[in-house]
CSV table of C-alpha atoms in Angstrom, one decimal:
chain,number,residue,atom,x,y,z
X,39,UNK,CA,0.0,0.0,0.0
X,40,UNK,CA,1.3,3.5,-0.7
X,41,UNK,CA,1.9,5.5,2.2
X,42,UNK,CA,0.6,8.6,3.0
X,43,UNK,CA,2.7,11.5,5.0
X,44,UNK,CA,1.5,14.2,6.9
X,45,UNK,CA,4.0,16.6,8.3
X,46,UNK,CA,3.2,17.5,11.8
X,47,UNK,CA,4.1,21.2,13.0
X,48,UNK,CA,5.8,21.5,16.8
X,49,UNK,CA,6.1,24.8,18.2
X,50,UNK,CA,8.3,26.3,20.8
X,51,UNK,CA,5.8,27.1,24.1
X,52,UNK,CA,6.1,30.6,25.1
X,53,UNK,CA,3.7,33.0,27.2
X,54,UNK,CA,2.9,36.2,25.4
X,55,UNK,CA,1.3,39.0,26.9
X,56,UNK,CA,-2.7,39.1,26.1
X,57,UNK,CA,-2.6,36.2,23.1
X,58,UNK,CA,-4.9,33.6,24.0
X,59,UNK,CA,-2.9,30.2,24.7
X,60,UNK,CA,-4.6,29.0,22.1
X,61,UNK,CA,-3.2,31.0,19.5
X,62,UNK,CA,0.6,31.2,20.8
X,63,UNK,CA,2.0,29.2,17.9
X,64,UNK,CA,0.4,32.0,15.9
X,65,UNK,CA,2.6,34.2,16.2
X,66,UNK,CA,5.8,31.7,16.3
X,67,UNK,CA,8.2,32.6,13.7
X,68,UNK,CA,7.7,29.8,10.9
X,69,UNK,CA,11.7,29.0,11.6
X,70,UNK,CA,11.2,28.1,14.8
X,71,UNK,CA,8.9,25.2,13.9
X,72,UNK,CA,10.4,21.7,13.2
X,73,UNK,CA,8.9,18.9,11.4
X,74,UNK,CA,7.9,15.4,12.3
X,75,UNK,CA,6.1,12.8,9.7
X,76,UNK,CA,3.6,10.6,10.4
X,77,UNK,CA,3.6,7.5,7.9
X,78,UNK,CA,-0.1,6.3,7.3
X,79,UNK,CA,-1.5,3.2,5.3
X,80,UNK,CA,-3.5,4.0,2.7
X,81,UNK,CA,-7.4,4.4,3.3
X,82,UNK,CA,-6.4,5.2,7.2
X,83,UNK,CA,-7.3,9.1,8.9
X,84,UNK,CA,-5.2,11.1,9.6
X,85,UNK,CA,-4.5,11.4,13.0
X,86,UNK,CA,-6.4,14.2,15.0
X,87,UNK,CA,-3.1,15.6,16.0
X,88,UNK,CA,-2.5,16.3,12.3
X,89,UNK,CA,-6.3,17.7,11.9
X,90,UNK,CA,-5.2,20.0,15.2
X,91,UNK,CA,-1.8,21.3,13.1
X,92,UNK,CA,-3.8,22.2,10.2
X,93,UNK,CA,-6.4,24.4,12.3
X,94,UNK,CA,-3.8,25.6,13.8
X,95,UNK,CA,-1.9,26.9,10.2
X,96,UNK,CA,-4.9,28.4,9.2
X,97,UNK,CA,-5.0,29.9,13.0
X,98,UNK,CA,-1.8,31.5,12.2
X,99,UNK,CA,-2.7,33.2,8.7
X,100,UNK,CA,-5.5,34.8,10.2
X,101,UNK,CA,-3.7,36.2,13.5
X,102,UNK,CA,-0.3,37.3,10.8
X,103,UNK,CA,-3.7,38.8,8.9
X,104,UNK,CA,-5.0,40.4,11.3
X,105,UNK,CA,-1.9,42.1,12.4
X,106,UNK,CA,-0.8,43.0,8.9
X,107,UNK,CA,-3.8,44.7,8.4
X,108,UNK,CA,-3.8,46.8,11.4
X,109,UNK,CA,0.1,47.8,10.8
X,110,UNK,CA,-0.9,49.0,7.5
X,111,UNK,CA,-4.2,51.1,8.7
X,112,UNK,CA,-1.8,53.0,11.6
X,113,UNK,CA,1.1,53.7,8.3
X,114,UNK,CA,-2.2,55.9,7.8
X,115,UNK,CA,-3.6,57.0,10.3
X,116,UNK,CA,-3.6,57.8,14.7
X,117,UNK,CA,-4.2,54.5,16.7
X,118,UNK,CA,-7.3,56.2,18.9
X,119,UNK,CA,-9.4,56.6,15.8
X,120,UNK,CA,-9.2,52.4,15.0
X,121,UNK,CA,-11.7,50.7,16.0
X,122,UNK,CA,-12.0,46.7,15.9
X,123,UNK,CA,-14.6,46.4,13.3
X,124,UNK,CA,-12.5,48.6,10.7
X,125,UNK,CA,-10.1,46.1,11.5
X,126,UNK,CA,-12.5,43.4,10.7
X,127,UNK,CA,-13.3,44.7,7.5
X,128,UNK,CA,-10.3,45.8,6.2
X,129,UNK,CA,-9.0,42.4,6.7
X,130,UNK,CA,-12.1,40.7,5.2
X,131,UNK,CA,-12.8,38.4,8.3
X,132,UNK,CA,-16.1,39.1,10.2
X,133,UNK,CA,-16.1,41.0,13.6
X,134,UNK,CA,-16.4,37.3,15.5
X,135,UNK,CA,-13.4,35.8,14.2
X,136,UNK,CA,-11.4,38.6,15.2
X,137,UNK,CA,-12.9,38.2,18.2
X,138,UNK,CA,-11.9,34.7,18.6
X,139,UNK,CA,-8.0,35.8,18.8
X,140,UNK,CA,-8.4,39.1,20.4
X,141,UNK,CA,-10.7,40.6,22.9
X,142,UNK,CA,-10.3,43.9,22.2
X,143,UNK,CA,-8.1,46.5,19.8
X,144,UNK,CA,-5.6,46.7,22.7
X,145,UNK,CA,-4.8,43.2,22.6
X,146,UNK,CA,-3.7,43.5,18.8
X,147,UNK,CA,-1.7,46.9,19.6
X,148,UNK,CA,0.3,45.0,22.4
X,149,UNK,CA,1.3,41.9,20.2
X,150,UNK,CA,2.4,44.3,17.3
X,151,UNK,CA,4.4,46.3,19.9
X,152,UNK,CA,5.7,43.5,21.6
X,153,UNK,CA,7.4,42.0,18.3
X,154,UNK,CA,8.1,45.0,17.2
X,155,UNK,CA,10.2,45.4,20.1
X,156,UNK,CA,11.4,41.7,19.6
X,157,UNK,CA,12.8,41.7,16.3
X,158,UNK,CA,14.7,45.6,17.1
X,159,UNK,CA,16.3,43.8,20.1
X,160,UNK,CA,17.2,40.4,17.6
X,161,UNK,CA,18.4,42.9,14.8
X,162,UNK,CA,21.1,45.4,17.5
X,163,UNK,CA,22.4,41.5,18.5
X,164,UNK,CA,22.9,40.6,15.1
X,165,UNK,CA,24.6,43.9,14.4
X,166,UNK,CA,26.7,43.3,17.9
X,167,UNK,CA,27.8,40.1,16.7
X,168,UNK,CA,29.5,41.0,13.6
X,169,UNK,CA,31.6,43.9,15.4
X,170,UNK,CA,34.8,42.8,17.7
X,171,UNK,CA,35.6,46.2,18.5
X,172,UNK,CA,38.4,47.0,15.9
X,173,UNK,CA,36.3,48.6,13.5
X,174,UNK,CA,35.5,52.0,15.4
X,175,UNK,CA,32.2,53.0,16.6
X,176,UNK,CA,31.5,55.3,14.0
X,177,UNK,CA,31.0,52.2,11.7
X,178,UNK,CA,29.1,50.4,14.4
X,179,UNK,CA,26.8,53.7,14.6
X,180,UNK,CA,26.1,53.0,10.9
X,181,UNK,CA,25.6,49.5,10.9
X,182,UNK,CA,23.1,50.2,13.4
X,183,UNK,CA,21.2,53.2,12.0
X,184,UNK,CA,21.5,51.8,8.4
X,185,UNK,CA,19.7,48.2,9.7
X,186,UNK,CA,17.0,49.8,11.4
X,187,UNK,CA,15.8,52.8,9.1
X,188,UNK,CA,15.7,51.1,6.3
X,189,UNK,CA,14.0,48.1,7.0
X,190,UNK,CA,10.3,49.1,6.8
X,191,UNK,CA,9.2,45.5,9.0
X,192,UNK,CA,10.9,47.4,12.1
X,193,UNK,CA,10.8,50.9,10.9
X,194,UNK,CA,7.4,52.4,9.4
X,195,UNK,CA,4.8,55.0,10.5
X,196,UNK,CA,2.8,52.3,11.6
X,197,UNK,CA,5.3,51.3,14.6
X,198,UNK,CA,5.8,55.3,15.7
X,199,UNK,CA,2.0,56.1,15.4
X,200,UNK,CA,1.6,52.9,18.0
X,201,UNK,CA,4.6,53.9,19.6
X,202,UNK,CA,3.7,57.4,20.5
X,203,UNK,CA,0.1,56.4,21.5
X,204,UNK,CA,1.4,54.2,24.2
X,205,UNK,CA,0.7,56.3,26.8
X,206,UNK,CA,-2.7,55.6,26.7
X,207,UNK,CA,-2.1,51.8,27.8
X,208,UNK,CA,-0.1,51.3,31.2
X,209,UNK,CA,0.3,47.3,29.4
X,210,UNK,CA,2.0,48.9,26.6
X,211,UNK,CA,4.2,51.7,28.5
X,212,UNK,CA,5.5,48.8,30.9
X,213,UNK,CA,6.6,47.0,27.7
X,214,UNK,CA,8.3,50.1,26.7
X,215,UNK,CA,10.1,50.6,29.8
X,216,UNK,CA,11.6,46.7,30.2
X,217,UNK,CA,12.8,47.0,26.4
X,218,UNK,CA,14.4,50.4,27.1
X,219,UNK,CA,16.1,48.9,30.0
X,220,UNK,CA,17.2,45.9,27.5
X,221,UNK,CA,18.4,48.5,25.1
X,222,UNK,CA,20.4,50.8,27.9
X,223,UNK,CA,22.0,46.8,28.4
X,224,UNK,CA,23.5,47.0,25.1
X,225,UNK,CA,24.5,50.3,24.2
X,226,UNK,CA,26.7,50.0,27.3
X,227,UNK,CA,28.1,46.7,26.6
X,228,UNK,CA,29.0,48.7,23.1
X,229,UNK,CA,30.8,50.9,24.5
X,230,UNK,CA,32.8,48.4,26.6
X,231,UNK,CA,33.5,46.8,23.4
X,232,UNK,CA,35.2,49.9,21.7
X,233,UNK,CA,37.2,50.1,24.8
X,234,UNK,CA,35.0,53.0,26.3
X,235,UNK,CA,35.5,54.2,29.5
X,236,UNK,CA,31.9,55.4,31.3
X,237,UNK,CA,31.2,55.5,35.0
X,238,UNK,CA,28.3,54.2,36.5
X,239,UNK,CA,25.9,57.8,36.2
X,240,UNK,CA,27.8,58.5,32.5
X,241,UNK,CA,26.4,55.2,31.6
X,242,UNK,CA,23.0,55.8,32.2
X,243,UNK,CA,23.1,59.5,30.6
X,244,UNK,CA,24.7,58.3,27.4
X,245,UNK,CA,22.1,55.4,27.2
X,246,UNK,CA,19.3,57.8,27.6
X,247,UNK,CA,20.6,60.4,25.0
X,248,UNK,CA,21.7,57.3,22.6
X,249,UNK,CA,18.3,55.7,22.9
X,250,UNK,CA,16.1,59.1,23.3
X,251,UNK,CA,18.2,60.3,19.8
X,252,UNK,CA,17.8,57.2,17.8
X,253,UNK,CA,14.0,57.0,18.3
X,254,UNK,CA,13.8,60.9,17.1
X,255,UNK,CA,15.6,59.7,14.1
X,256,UNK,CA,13.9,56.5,12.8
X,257,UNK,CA,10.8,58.0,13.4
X,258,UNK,CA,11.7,61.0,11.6
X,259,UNK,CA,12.8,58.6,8.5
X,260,UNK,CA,9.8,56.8,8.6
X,261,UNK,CA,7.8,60.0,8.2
X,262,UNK,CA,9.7,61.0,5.1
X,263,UNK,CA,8.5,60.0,1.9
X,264,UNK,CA,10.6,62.2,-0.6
X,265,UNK,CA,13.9,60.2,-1.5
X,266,UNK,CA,15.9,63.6,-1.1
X,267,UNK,CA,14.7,65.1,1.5
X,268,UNK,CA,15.2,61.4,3.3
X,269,UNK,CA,18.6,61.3,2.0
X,270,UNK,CA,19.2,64.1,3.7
X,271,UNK,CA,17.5,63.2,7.1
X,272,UNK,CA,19.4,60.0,7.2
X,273,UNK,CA,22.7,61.9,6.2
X,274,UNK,CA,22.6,64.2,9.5
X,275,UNK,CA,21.2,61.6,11.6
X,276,UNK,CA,24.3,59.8,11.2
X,277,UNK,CA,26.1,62.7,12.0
X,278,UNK,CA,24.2,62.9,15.4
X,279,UNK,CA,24.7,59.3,15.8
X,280,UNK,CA,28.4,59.6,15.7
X,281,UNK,CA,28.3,62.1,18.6
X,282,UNK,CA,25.9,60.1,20.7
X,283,UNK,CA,27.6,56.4,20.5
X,284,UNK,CA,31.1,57.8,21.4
X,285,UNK,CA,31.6,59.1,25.1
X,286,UNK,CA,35.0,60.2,24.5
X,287,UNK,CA,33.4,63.0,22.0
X,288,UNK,CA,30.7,63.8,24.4
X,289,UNK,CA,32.9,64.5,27.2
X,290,UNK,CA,35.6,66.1,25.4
């Protein structure tokens, strides 16, 4: 008898914020996911196991739907005037299947925000990996700028409209605050690795001013639409950049 494979899905368990439990593989990164096959007999069902894995692929195109389409509806326009039902319909899914991943339009903000904030801490270490120190933190400054404005999945209006309406949610502003301590982490290991020299209080000033400067500066690029008038944006921002990431220049 010829048989008959089904590939069977297993994702990585992890708690996230508001996301139902029974969605968390939704939002899993599809390269985190490893397969197993299941050899059948011809004529037999398919185990419900592999009836569970497909629900739960379909599960995960309509939560990455659902979140696409709300990204794209704050690149044009404030996150107080959304509402859950323009959601809905934008995305072409009725009101109660939105409803049967998220309870409410705060939910959807915080899991946007929170891989948002995800994948700028994953790029920085990616960026931190290919530096050993030798190169000069003026190209590291680059490297970093150059990654994150450019890349429209981490740096669009979208993220600073939701970004800036934060304030609203205490859920959303305590998110902030644990990634900025995360980022204030590694903008003083970077300085370490250039063979910088901070004290204790010049650390947490230059992180401040580091961080507090490169958030003016992506969200000013991902404001600008005109390719010269953004050429010229990034052009000084890197300028600035070069000031902020070295001490020594600060405090000469």
């Amino acid at each position: 008898m010829r048989p008959i494979q089904a590939a069977l899905p297993l994702s990585r368990p992890e708690k996230i914020g508001h996301i139902p439990q029974e969605i968390l593989s939704c939002s899993m990164d599809i390269g985190q996911e490893a397969n197993l096959e299941v050899v059948l007999q011809e004529g037999e069902e398919p185990p419900a196991v592999g009836r569970k894995s497909a629900k739960q692929s379909r599960s995960k195109a309509k939560v990455r739907l659902i979140l696409d389409t709300t990204l794209s509806m704050l690149n044009a326009g404030p996150a107080d005037k959304i509402t859950t039902n323009d959601i809905a319909r934008n995305a072409n899914i009725s009101i109660g299947t939105l409803y049967q991943f998220f309870s409410k339009k705060e939910d959807i903000y915080y899991e946007i925000y929170r891989q948002w904030l995800e994948q700028t801490l994953n790029l920085l270490d990616e960026i931190d990996a290919r530096f050993d120190g030798s190169e000069g933190l003026e190209a590291y400054a680059d490297a970093v700028f150059e990654s994150l404005s450019r890349d429209e999945t981490i740096n669009s209006r979208g993220h600073w409209q939701l970004r800036f309406a934060m304030s609203s949610s205490r859920d959303l502003a305590d998110l902030e605050r644990r990634h900025d301590q995360e980022v204030f982490h590694r903008i003083v290991a970077s300085q370490r690795k250039f063979a910088r020299k901070v004290t204790a209080e010049q650390a947490r000033a230059l992180a401040r001013l580091q961080h507090n400067v490169a958030v003016a500066c992506l969200s000013a690029a991902a404001e600008v639409n005109s390719g010269r008038e953004r050429d010229i944006l990034l052009k000084w921002c890197r300028k600035t950049l070069h000031l902020v990431y070295d001490v020594d220049k600060l405090d000469s």
